[in-house]
mmCIF file of C-alpha atoms in Angstrom:
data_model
loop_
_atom_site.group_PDB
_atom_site.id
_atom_site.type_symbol
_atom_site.label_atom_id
_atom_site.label_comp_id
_atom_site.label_asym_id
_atom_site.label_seq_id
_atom_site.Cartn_x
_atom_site.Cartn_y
_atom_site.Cartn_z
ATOM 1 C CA UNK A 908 4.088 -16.330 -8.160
ATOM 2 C CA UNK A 909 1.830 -16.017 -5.042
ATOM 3 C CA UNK A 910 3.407 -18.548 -3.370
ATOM 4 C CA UNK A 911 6.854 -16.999 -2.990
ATOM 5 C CA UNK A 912 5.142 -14.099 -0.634
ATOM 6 C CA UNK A 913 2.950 -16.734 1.007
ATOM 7 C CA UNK A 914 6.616 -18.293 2.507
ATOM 8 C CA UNK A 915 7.637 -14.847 3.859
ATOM 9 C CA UNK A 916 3.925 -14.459 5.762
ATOM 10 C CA UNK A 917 4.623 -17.917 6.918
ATOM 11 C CA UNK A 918 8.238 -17.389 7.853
ATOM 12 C CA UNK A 919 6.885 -13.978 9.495
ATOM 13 C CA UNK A 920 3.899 -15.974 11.622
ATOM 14 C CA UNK A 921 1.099 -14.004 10.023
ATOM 15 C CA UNK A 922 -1.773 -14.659 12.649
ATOM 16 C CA UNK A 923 -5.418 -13.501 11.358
ATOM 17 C CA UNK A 924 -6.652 -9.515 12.692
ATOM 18 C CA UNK A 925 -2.677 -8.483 12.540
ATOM 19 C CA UNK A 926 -1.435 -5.794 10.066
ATOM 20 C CA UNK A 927 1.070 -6.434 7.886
ATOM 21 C CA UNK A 928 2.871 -3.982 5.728
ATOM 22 C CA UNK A 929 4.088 -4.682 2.617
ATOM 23 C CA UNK A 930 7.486 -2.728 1.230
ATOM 24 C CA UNK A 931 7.440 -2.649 -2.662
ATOM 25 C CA UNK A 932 3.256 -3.625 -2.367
ATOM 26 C CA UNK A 933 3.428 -1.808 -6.347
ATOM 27 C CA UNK A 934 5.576 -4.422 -8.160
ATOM 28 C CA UNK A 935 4.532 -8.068 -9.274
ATOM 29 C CA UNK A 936 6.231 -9.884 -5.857
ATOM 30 C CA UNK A 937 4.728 -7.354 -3.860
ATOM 31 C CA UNK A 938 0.733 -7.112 -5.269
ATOM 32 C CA UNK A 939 0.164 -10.732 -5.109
ATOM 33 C CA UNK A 940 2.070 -10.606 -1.305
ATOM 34 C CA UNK A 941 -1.248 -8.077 -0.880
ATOM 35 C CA UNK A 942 -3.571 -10.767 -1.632
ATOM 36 C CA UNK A 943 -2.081 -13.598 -0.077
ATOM 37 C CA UNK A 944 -2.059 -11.498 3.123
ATOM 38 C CA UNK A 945 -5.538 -10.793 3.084
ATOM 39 C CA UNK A 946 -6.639 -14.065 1.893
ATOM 40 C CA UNK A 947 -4.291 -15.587 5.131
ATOM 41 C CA UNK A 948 -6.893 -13.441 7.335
ATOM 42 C CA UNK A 949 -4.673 -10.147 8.313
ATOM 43 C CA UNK A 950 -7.050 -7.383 9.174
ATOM 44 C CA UNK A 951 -5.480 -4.669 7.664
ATOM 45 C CA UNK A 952 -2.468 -4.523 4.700
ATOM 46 C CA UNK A 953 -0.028 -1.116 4.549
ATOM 47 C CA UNK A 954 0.565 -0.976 0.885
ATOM 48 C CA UNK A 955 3.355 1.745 0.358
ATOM 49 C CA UNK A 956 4.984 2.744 -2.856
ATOM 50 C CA UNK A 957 5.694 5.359 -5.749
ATOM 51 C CA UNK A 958 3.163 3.915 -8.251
ATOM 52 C CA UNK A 959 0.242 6.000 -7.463
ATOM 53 C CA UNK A 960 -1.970 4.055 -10.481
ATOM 54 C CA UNK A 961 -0.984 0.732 -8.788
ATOM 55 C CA UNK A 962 -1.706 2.102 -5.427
ATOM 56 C CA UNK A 963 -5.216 3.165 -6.717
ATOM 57 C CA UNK A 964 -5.820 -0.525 -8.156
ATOM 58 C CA UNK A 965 -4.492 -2.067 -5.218
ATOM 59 C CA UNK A 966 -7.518 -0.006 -2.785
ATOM 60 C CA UNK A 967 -10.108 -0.417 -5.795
ATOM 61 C CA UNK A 968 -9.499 -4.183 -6.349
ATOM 62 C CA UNK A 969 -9.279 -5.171 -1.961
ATOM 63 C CA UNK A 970 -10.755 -2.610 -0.225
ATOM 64 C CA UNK A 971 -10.661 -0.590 3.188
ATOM 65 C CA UNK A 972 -8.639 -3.510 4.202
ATOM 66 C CA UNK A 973 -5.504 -2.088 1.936
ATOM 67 C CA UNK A 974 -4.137 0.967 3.343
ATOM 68 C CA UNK A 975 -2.048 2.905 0.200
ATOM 69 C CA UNK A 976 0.570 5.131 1.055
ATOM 70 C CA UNK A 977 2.206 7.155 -1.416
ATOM 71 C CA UNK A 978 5.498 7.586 -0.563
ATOM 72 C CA UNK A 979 7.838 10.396 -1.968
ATOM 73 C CA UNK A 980 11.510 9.456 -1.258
ATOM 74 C CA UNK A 981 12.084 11.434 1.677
ATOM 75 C CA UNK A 982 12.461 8.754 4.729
ATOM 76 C CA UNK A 983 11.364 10.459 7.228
ATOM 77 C CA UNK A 984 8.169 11.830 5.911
ATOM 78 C CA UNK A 985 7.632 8.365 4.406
ATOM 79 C CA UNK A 986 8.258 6.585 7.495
ATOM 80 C CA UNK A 987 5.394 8.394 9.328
ATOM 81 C CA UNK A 988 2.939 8.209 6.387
ATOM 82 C CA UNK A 989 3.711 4.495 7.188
ATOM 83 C CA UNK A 990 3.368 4.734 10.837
ATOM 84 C CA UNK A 991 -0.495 6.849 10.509
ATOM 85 C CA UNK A 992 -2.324 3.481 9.832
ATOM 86 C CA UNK A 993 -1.425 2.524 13.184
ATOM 87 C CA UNK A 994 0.842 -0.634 14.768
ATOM 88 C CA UNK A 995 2.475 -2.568 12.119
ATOM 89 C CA UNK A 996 2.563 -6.634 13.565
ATOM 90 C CA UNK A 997 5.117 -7.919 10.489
ATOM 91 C CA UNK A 998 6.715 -6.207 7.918
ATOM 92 C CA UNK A 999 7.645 -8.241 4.089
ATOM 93 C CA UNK A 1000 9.814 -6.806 2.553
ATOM 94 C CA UNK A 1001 10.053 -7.486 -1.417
ATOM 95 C CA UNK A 1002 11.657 -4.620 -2.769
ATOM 96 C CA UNK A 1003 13.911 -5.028 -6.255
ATOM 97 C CA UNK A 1004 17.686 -5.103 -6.433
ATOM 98 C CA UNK A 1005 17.491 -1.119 -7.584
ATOM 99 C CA UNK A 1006 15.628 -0.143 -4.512
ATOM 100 C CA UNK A 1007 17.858 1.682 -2.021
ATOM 101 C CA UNK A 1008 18.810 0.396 1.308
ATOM 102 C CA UNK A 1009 16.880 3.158 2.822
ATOM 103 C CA UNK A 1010 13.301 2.486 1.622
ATOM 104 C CA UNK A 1011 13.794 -0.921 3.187
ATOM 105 C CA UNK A 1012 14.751 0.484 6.661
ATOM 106 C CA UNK A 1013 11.848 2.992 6.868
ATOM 107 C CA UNK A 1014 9.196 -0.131 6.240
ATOM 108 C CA UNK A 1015 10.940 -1.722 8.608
ATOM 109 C CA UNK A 1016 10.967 0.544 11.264
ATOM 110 C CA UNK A 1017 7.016 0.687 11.190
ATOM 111 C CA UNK A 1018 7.129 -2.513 13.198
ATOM 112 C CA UNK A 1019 5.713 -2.229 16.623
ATOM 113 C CA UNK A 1020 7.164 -3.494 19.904
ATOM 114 C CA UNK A 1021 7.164 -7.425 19.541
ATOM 115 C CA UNK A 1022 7.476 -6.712 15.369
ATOM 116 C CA UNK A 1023 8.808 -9.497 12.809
ATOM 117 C CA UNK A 1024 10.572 -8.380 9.927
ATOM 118 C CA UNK A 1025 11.175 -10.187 6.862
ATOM 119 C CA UNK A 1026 13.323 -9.811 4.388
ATOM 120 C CA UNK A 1027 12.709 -11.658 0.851
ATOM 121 C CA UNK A 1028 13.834 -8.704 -1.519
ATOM 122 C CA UNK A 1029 16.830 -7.744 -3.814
ATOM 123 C CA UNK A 1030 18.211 -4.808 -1.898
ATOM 124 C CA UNK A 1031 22.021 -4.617 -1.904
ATOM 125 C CA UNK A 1032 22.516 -6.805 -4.725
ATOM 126 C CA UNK A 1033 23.130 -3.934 -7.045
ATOM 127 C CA UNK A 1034 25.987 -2.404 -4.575
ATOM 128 C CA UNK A 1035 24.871 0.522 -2.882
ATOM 129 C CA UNK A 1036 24.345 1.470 1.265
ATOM 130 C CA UNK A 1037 24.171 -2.086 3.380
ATOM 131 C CA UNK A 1038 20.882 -2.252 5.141
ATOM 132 C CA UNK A 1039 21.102 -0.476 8.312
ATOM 133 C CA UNK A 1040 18.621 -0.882 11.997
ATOM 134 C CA UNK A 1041 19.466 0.932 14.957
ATOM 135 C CA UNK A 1042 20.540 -1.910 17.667
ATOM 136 C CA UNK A 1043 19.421 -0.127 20.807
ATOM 137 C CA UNK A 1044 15.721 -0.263 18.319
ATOM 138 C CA UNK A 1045 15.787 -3.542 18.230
ATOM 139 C CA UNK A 1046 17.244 -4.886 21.281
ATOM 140 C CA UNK A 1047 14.762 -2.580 23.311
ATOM 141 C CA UNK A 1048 11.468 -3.249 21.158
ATOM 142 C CA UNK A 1049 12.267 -7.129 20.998
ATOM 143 C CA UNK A 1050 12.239 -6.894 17.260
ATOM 144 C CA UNK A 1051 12.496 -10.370 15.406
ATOM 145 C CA UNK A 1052 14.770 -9.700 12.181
ATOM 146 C CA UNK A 1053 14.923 -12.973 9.662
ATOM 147 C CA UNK A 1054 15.756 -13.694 5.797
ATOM 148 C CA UNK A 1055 13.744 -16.126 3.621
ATOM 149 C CA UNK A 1056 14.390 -17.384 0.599
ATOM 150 C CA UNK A 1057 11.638 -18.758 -1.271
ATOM 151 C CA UNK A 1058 9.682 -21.324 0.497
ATOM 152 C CA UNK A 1059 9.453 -24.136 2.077
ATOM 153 C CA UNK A 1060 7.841 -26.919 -0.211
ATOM 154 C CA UNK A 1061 4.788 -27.313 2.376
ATOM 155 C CA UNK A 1062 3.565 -23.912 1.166
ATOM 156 C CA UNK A 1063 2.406 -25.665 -2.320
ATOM 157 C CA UNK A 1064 -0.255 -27.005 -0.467
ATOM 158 C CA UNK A 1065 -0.922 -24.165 1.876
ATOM 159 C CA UNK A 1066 -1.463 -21.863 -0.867
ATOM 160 C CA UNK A 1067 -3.586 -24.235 -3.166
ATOM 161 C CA UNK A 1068 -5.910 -24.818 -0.231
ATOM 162 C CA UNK A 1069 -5.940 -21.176 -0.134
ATOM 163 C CA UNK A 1070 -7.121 -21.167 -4.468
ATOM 164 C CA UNK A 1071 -9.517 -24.171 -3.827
ATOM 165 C CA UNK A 1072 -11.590 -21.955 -1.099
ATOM 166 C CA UNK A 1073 -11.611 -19.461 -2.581
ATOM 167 C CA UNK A 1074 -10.329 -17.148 0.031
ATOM 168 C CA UNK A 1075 -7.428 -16.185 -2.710
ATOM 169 C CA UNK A 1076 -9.259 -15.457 -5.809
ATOM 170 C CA UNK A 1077 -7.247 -14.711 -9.203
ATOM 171 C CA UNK A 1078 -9.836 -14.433 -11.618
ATOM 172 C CA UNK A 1079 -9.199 -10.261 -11.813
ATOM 173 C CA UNK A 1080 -5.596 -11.283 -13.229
ATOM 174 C CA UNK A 1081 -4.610 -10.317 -16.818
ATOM 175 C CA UNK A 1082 -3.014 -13.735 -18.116
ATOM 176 C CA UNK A 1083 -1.413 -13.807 -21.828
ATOM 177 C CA UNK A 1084 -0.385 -17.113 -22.724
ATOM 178 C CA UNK A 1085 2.072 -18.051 -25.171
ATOM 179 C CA UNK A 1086 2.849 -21.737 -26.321
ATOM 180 C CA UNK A 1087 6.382 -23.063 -25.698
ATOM 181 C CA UNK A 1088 7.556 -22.654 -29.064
ATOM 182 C CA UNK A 1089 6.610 -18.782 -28.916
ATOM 183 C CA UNK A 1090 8.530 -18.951 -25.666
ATOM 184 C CA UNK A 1091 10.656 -15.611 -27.322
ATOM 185 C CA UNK A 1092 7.533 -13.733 -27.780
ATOM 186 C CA UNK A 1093 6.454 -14.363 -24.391
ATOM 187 C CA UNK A 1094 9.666 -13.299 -22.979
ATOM 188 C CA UNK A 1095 9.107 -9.969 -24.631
ATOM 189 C CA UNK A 1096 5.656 -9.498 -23.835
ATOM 190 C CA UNK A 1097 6.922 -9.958 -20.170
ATOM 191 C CA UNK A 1098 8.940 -7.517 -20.148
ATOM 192 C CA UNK A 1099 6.995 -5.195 -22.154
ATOM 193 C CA UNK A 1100 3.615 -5.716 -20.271
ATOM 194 C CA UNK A 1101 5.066 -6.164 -16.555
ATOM 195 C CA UNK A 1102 2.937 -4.976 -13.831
ATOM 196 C CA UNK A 1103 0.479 -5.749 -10.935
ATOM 197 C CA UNK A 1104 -1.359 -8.579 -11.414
ATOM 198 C CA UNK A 1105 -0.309 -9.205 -14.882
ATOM 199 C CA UNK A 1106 1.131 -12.440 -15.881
ATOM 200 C CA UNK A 1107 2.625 -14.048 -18.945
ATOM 201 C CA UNK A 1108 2.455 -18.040 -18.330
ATOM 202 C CA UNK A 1109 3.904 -20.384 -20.988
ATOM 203 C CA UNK A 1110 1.732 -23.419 -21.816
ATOM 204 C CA UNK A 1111 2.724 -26.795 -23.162
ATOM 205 C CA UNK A 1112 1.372 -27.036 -27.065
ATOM 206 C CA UNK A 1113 -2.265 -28.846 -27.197
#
């Protein structure tokens, strides 16, 4: 799971001291995209979303290094409670399919002069308003706009390097495991107990 985010901060250039900002930091793509970018080195994480509980897990579980921001749906009073923790240096985006087209433009209009934006979410595929940026914005700010799917497969080692130091630690996780012949049970147990930093992992029978 980590490792999906871990290719956007690499496809984004995620250098250590920078602040990164996280759209859709609440959901399962989005948390572990939290602690990969800390664990990478970035001095300071923007964590926005609607989940107030995740939000509060998210600040308890990393620290003053997580900035929360509660946003409430209006863009333009969500795009300056993005903007008050100061210059955004990349923005990830990893919003879900239902998320509108507009949530996705406010995080990414937090990036400063010299910004990279990358896009790894769902947005659009349900229908629904096409992602919009300003060109004279980008153009005159220098902007660096760029999909990524996935990752590329040097990022399995990058991120077990990062396991193995210990700089990305995943002993807090909630992990249910199901044998593969329960694989039905596990299925709804995933969808029943989805969440930050909760996983449900099928395992080969002993």
């Amino acid at each position: 799971m980590h490792v999906i985010p871990y290719g956007g901060l690499l496809a984004g250039g995620l250098a250590a001291g920078e602040t990164v900002l996280v759209s859709g930091a609440t959901g399962n793509l989005g948390s572990c995209a939290v602690a990969v970018a800390l664990a990478m080195g970035a001095g300071r994480v923007v964590a926005p979303g609607r989940d107030r509980a995740v939000l509060d897990l998210l600040a308890e579980r990393f620290g003053p290094r997580v900035r929360p921001v509660e946003l409430c749906g209006d863009a333009d009073t969500d795009l300056a409670a993005m903007r008050a923790n100061g210059p955004v240096d990349l923005v990830l985006d990893l919003l879900p399919p239902r998320a509108p087209a507009s949530v996705a433009r406010a995080a990414a209009m937090t990036v400063r002069e010299h910004g990279r934006v990358v896009l790894m979410g769902g947005v659009g595929m349900l229908g629904g308003a096409e992602l919009s940026l300003p060109y004279p914005w980008l153009m005159r700010n220098s902007v660096t706009v760029r999909g990524q799917w996935m990752y590329p497969r040097a990022a399995n080692v990058g991120i077990i390097r990062l396991l193995a130091s210990g700089a990305l630690d995943l002993a807090p996780e909630r992990v249910t495991r199901f044998e593969l012949p329960e694989v039905d049970k596990a299925v709804a147990h995933a969808a029943a107990s989805g969440g930050a930093f909760s996983r449900t992992v099928l395992t080969p029978m002993a």
